[in-house]
């Protein structure tokens, strides 16, 4: 089983490294640097306005730490065929999952360290904490994350959804209580609390878990879902052939499809709208980025910074929706049906322009609350102009570049 783990782990890392060069391209890195720089500047300016009496800073830290503990899934690399071929090795699966846990601890450790370093200036500015207390916070979070990964292991042996939800709720409540003790009483009390939970888990939780049998179908389904989420993100930058997209009916959105002309010359326009509205990887991305941009609008006071951030989010939305152009390339009917290939590029231009204009409208509505009318007019003009430039100038060149990559 150890050899199987090493082989699958090596294959997964090799595959991720191959896709990573497409994700960390020049455009994405520059955009991320600009975005983090703008957010860092806004964050530092906000901290200057806070005082020791701002209790919401510590409340926010409690919620933030609780959320950090929940980041990171147990990577098992199990496959559907394992339900049959590894079933006789179930007794040895415990050691296999122990290696999986060690591997799965790498990402949460990085996220916990980074997240704690981000929240520390807020705690120092609004309380009596020092930057040296970051060590205690990281230690507490890693101890709680250890229990969370152990619970994920145990949930693989439970088939009743209600019991799973109860266990998850109790752990989240325990994490919240521990974070509260650490922030409002003392970091040492929080560490002792986490240490006590780990001891109780080793004494009672492990013995209870070992008496149960693994639910192989649930384990494989969880791992498949975890991997698909990774591929959904990578698919925003390059084509991932093995990705399984999730489609939802969403009948309440048919009103937008019904407005599309069912014309032979508008075939791809209808198909792209349908894929966007019902494909979770596209509509979900659009909703998330739009909401984040609208929320940042409320807290970004310098107009120039707000304008740059709005343009940046508009670019991120458009850039990550470009793969919609290739959505129907593997569908036989799209090739057999007599449709002019030039329809594709024309249709994606129109659809992407409409999407960017909708996001621009949402940002503009929120900006009316924060900025004067004149600055809002400047903002909506800039966003509208950018939407047209992106859709009709940048998009064609980006599509041609991605087509060349696919032909290699």
XYZ file of C-alpha atoms in Angstrom:
408
model
C 0.000 0.000 0.000
C 2.905 2.336 0.685
C 4.217 1.746 -2.841
C 0.778 2.497 -4.294
C 0.652 5.769 -2.380
C 4.126 6.811 -3.522
C 3.298 5.985 -7.135
C -0.009 7.879 -7.152
C 1.408 10.829 -5.268
C 4.248 11.096 -7.779
C 1.831 10.881 -10.724
C -0.404 13.565 -9.219
C 2.490 15.945 -8.593
C 3.799 15.406 -12.117
C 0.378 16.184 -13.561
C -0.050 19.304 -11.432
C 3.385 20.606 -12.409
C 2.481 20.176 -16.072
C -0.653 22.282 -15.648
C 0.993 24.803 -13.321
C 2.971 26.419 -16.128
C -0.325 27.363 -17.792
C -1.868 28.686 -14.568
C 1.118 30.798 -13.506
C 1.394 32.613 -16.812
C 2.680 36.177 -17.102
C -0.774 37.783 -17.216
C -2.092 35.985 -14.159
C 1.020 36.645 -12.067
C 1.026 40.356 -12.917
C -2.672 40.649 -12.132
C -2.232 38.864 -8.795
C 0.700 41.082 -7.819
C -1.315 44.172 -8.671
C -4.376 42.876 -6.835
C -2.489 41.915 -3.669
C -0.630 45.216 -3.747
C -3.885 47.178 -3.954
C -5.518 45.115 -1.223
C -2.422 45.472 0.966
C -2.474 49.244 0.559
C -6.181 49.411 1.415
C -5.619 47.133 4.417
C -2.759 49.271 5.750
C -4.781 52.467 5.361
C -7.698 50.855 7.208
C -5.448 49.818 10.100
C -4.378 53.436 10.612
C -7.971 54.366 11.457
C -8.434 51.631 14.095
C -7.793 51.936 17.825
C -7.429 49.574 20.780
C -11.134 49.890 21.493
C -12.129 48.286 18.199
C -13.384 44.958 19.583
C -14.655 43.799 16.193
C -11.050 43.187 15.187
C -10.782 40.315 17.674
C -14.239 39.008 16.750
C -13.193 38.973 13.098
C -9.989 37.125 14.062
C -12.003 34.409 15.853
C -14.144 33.831 12.755
C -11.089 34.032 10.494
C -9.128 31.450 12.504
C -12.128 29.106 12.553
C -12.322 29.345 8.772
C -8.590 28.697 8.353
C -8.919 25.394 10.206
C -11.456 24.151 7.660
C -9.238 24.798 4.615
C -7.731 21.688 3.042
C -9.212 18.287 2.228
C -7.746 14.857 2.860
C -6.133 13.829 -0.454
C -6.414 10.063 -0.841
C -5.853 9.665 -4.630
C -8.344 6.777 -4.594
C -9.924 5.675 -7.876
C -13.158 3.919 -8.805
C -11.351 0.650 -9.536
C -10.066 0.589 -5.936
C -13.565 -0.351 -4.764
C -12.878 -3.795 -6.258
C -9.122 -4.246 -6.342
C -8.113 -2.701 -2.997
C -11.028 -4.040 -0.977
C -9.011 -7.101 0.202
C -6.365 -4.652 1.474
C -8.764 -2.722 3.706
C -6.829 -3.545 6.878
C -3.732 -1.936 5.360
C -5.644 1.164 4.261
C -5.029 2.820 7.641
C -1.300 3.197 6.889
C -2.152 4.419 3.383
C -4.405 7.154 4.799
C -1.746 8.052 7.347
C 0.552 8.937 4.433
C -2.353 10.799 2.845
C -2.775 12.842 5.998
C 0.905 13.809 6.058
C 0.657 14.903 2.436
C -2.586 16.788 3.056
C -0.995 18.763 5.904
C 1.333 20.665 3.551
C -1.234 23.017 1.998
C -3.101 23.847 5.262
C 0.208 24.610 6.983
C 1.098 27.123 4.267
C -2.369 28.673 4.291
C -2.448 28.879 8.102
C 0.948 30.581 8.223
C 0.036 33.045 5.480
C -3.420 33.724 6.884
C -2.097 34.309 10.388
C 0.535 36.741 9.087
C -2.268 38.673 7.345
C -4.522 38.930 10.425
C -1.705 39.737 12.871
C -1.461 43.486 12.005
C -5.187 43.803 12.792
C -4.757 42.090 16.167
C -1.688 44.165 17.034
C -3.509 47.398 16.092
C -6.701 46.636 18.036
C -5.444 44.657 21.061
C -2.422 44.003 23.265
C -1.034 41.183 21.114
C 2.497 41.306 19.732
C 3.802 39.944 16.448
C 5.701 37.294 18.415
C 2.320 35.793 19.417
C 1.935 34.605 15.841
C 3.889 31.457 16.790
C 1.201 30.473 19.331
C -1.610 31.149 16.868
C -0.009 28.994 14.167
C 0.645 26.205 16.673
C -2.975 26.252 17.857
C -4.352 26.196 14.311
C -2.112 23.312 13.245
C -3.152 21.269 16.286
C -6.817 21.871 15.465
C -6.185 21.075 11.787
C -4.710 17.741 12.859
C -8.027 16.849 14.508
C -9.963 18.079 11.470
C -8.033 15.768 9.138
C -8.567 12.889 11.567
C -12.300 13.611 11.520
C -12.272 13.592 7.703
C -10.711 10.129 7.986
C -13.471 9.003 10.332
C -16.245 10.390 8.130
C -15.071 8.011 5.404
C -16.451 5.220 7.581
C -19.858 6.778 8.203
C -22.785 6.402 5.834
C -25.459 8.421 7.666
C -25.507 12.038 6.488
C -27.134 13.341 9.675
C -24.390 11.899 11.867
C -21.756 13.412 9.587
C -23.362 16.845 9.789
C -23.539 16.565 13.582
C -19.844 15.715 13.866
C -18.867 18.551 11.517
C -20.997 21.027 13.462
C -19.504 19.953 16.794
C -15.987 20.336 15.439
C -16.707 23.808 14.015
C -18.202 24.795 17.374
C -15.131 23.427 19.185
C -12.831 25.343 16.832
C -14.789 28.532 17.419
C -14.596 28.087 21.196
C -10.850 27.422 21.012
C -10.255 30.491 18.849
C -12.345 32.580 21.255
C -10.327 31.385 24.270
C -7.082 32.104 22.457
C -8.041 35.621 21.347
C -10.046 36.883 24.333
C -8.247 35.089 27.189
C -4.741 33.904 26.346
C -2.905 32.099 23.513
C -1.597 29.587 26.072
C -5.143 28.704 27.121
C -6.016 28.134 23.478
C -3.026 25.810 23.013
C -3.901 23.856 26.154
C -7.462 23.560 24.852
C -6.235 22.205 21.497
C -3.830 19.838 23.262
C -6.669 18.484 25.418
C -8.813 17.866 22.323
C -5.966 15.989 20.631
C -5.492 13.798 23.722
C -9.215 13.048 23.920
C -9.223 12.171 20.233
C -6.296 9.755 20.604
C -7.940 8.119 23.603
C -11.530 7.840 22.384
C -11.939 8.983 18.780
C -9.326 6.687 17.229
C -10.716 3.600 18.979
C -14.246 4.432 17.838
C -13.081 4.983 14.256
C -11.109 1.737 14.106
C -14.228 -0.295 14.895
C -15.973 0.951 11.747
C -15.606 -0.230 8.147
C -14.635 1.995 5.245
C -17.389 3.191 2.914
C -15.496 2.790 -0.358
C -18.013 4.459 -2.627
C -18.171 7.507 -0.380
C -14.375 7.704 -0.214
C -13.991 7.527 -3.991
C -16.770 10.084 -4.537
C -15.152 12.544 -2.112
C -11.769 12.186 -3.788
C -13.311 12.591 -7.245
C -15.060 15.782 -6.104
C -11.824 17.133 -4.609
C -9.836 16.513 -7.791
C -12.596 17.955 -9.992
C -12.465 21.221 -8.033
C -8.765 21.492 -8.808
C -9.375 20.772 -12.471
C -12.186 23.341 -12.606
C -9.719 26.020 -11.541
C -7.029 24.831 -13.980
C -9.607 24.662 -16.796
C -9.984 28.426 -16.550
C -6.468 28.736 -17.982
C -6.096 25.705 -20.233
C -8.106 22.748 -21.455
C -8.324 19.783 -19.054
C -9.652 16.815 -21.072
C -10.413 14.607 -18.044
C -12.481 17.245 -16.242
C -16.126 16.427 -15.612
C -18.229 19.574 -15.601
C -21.315 19.913 -13.424
C -24.542 20.978 -15.101
C -27.622 22.302 -13.295
C -31.060 22.722 -14.862
C -31.774 26.214 -13.460
C -35.200 26.519 -15.043
C -35.672 29.971 -13.521
C -32.982 31.290 -15.895
C -34.779 30.109 -19.036
C -36.177 33.602 -19.418
C -32.739 34.753 -20.574
C -32.418 31.867 -23.028
C -35.878 32.477 -24.437
C -34.843 36.001 -25.401
C -32.073 34.582 -27.608
C -33.128 34.286 -31.233
C -33.323 30.642 -32.288
C -31.714 31.435 -35.635
C -29.240 29.363 -37.634
C -26.791 32.258 -37.606
C -27.142 32.590 -33.825
C -26.481 28.943 -32.956
C -23.274 29.462 -31.012
C -24.642 32.535 -29.298
C -27.466 30.420 -27.870
C -25.118 27.554 -26.971
C -22.648 29.799 -25.146
C -25.407 31.471 -23.144
C -26.830 28.080 -22.258
C -23.399 26.778 -21.179
C -22.759 29.876 -19.087
C -26.107 29.833 -17.301
C -26.106 26.092 -16.563
C -22.402 25.343 -16.196
C -21.313 25.880 -12.597
C -17.667 26.471 -13.521
C -18.642 29.588 -15.515
C -21.628 31.115 -13.728
C -20.168 30.325 -10.297
C -16.920 32.073 -11.184
C -18.785 35.120 -12.510
C -20.935 35.402 -9.388
C -17.980 35.060 -7.014
C -15.813 37.648 -8.767
C -18.708 40.083 -9.149
C -19.667 39.869 -5.476
C -16.040 40.316 -4.367
C -15.674 43.356 -6.635
C -18.895 44.868 -5.273
C -17.842 44.294 -1.658
C -14.403 45.826 -2.260
C -16.157 48.854 -3.739
C -17.652 49.614 -0.337
C -14.256 49.649 1.398
C -11.933 51.121 -1.254
C -12.088 54.861 -0.738
C -9.470 56.422 -3.075
C -11.295 56.639 -6.399
C -8.222 55.883 -8.511
C -7.541 52.717 -6.523
C -11.186 51.722 -6.774
C -11.155 52.292 -10.543
C -8.032 50.153 -10.976
C -9.467 47.365 -8.808
C -12.729 47.395 -10.775
C -10.855 47.145 -14.067
C -8.738 44.368 -12.600
C -11.748 42.295 -11.574
C -13.336 42.895 -14.951
C -10.147 41.587 -16.574
C -10.060 38.560 -14.272
C -13.650 37.701 -15.135
C -13.118 38.017 -18.865
C -9.749 36.251 -18.820
C -11.062 33.239 -16.913
C -14.185 32.951 -19.073
C -12.204 32.688 -22.319
C -12.238 28.819 -22.141
C -15.998 29.057 -22.773
C -14.999 29.419 -26.442
C -13.807 25.767 -26.493
C -16.712 24.361 -24.476
C -18.368 22.596 -27.432
C -15.249 21.510 -29.319
C -15.643 17.893 -28.211
C -19.343 17.725 -29.084
C -19.908 15.798 -32.332
C -23.032 17.721 -33.389
C -21.176 21.027 -33.269
C -18.837 19.632 -35.931
C -21.406 17.771 -38.061
C -24.031 20.514 -38.124
C -23.463 22.952 -41.024
C -22.459 26.028 -39.053
C -20.017 28.674 -40.215
C -16.898 28.387 -37.980
C -16.676 32.189 -37.851
C -19.847 32.117 -35.757
C -17.865 30.918 -32.738
C -15.636 33.951 -32.395
C -18.455 36.376 -33.163
C -20.720 34.718 -30.620
C -18.152 34.567 -27.823
C -17.419 38.274 -28.352
C -21.090 39.153 -27.920
C -21.687 36.861 -24.955
C -18.540 37.914 -23.101
C -19.337 41.574 -23.711
C -22.787 41.109 -22.177
C -21.300 39.332 -19.151
C -18.722 42.078 -18.572
C -21.355 44.799 -18.940
C -23.543 43.062 -16.337
C -20.620 42.960 -13.911
C -19.857 46.618 -14.689
C -23.469 47.501 -13.898
C -23.262 45.735 -10.511
C -20.049 47.565 -9.591
C -21.537 50.881 -10.692
C -24.674 50.451 -8.578
C -22.576 49.889 -5.445
C -20.225 52.772 -6.304
C -23.194 55.181 -6.185
C -23.297 54.576 -2.427
C -19.624 55.458 -1.922
C -18.638 57.989 -4.602
C -20.166 61.174 -6.042
C -22.146 61.044 -9.271
C -19.352 62.513 -11.416
C -16.826 59.890 -10.308
C -19.421 57.155 -10.840
C -19.957 58.380 -14.421
C -16.211 58.237 -15.009
C -16.168 54.715 -13.560
C -19.023 53.367 -15.707
C -17.468 54.949 -18.817
C -14.108 53.332 -18.123
C -15.670 49.920 -17.373
C -17.830 50.027 -20.504
C -14.870 51.010 -22.690
C -12.742 48.271 -21.153
C -15.485 45.683 -21.780
C -15.559 46.519 -25.503
C -11.760 46.591 -25.807
C -11.420 43.258 -24.027
C -14.143 41.539 -26.057
C -13.198 42.823 -29.509
C -9.424 43.378 -29.289
C -7.884 41.165 -26.586
C -10.232 38.165 -26.841
C -9.470 37.228 -30.493
C -5.706 37.251 -29.905
C -6.108 35.226 -26.704
C -8.256 32.632 -28.502
C -5.695 32.259 -31.294
C -2.927 31.753 -28.749
C -4.909 29.054 -26.904
C -5.687 27.309 -30.193
C -1.977 27.126 -30.994
C -1.284 25.594 -27.572
C -3.930 22.915 -28.168
C -2.426 22.006 -31.546
C 0.986 21.241 -30.045
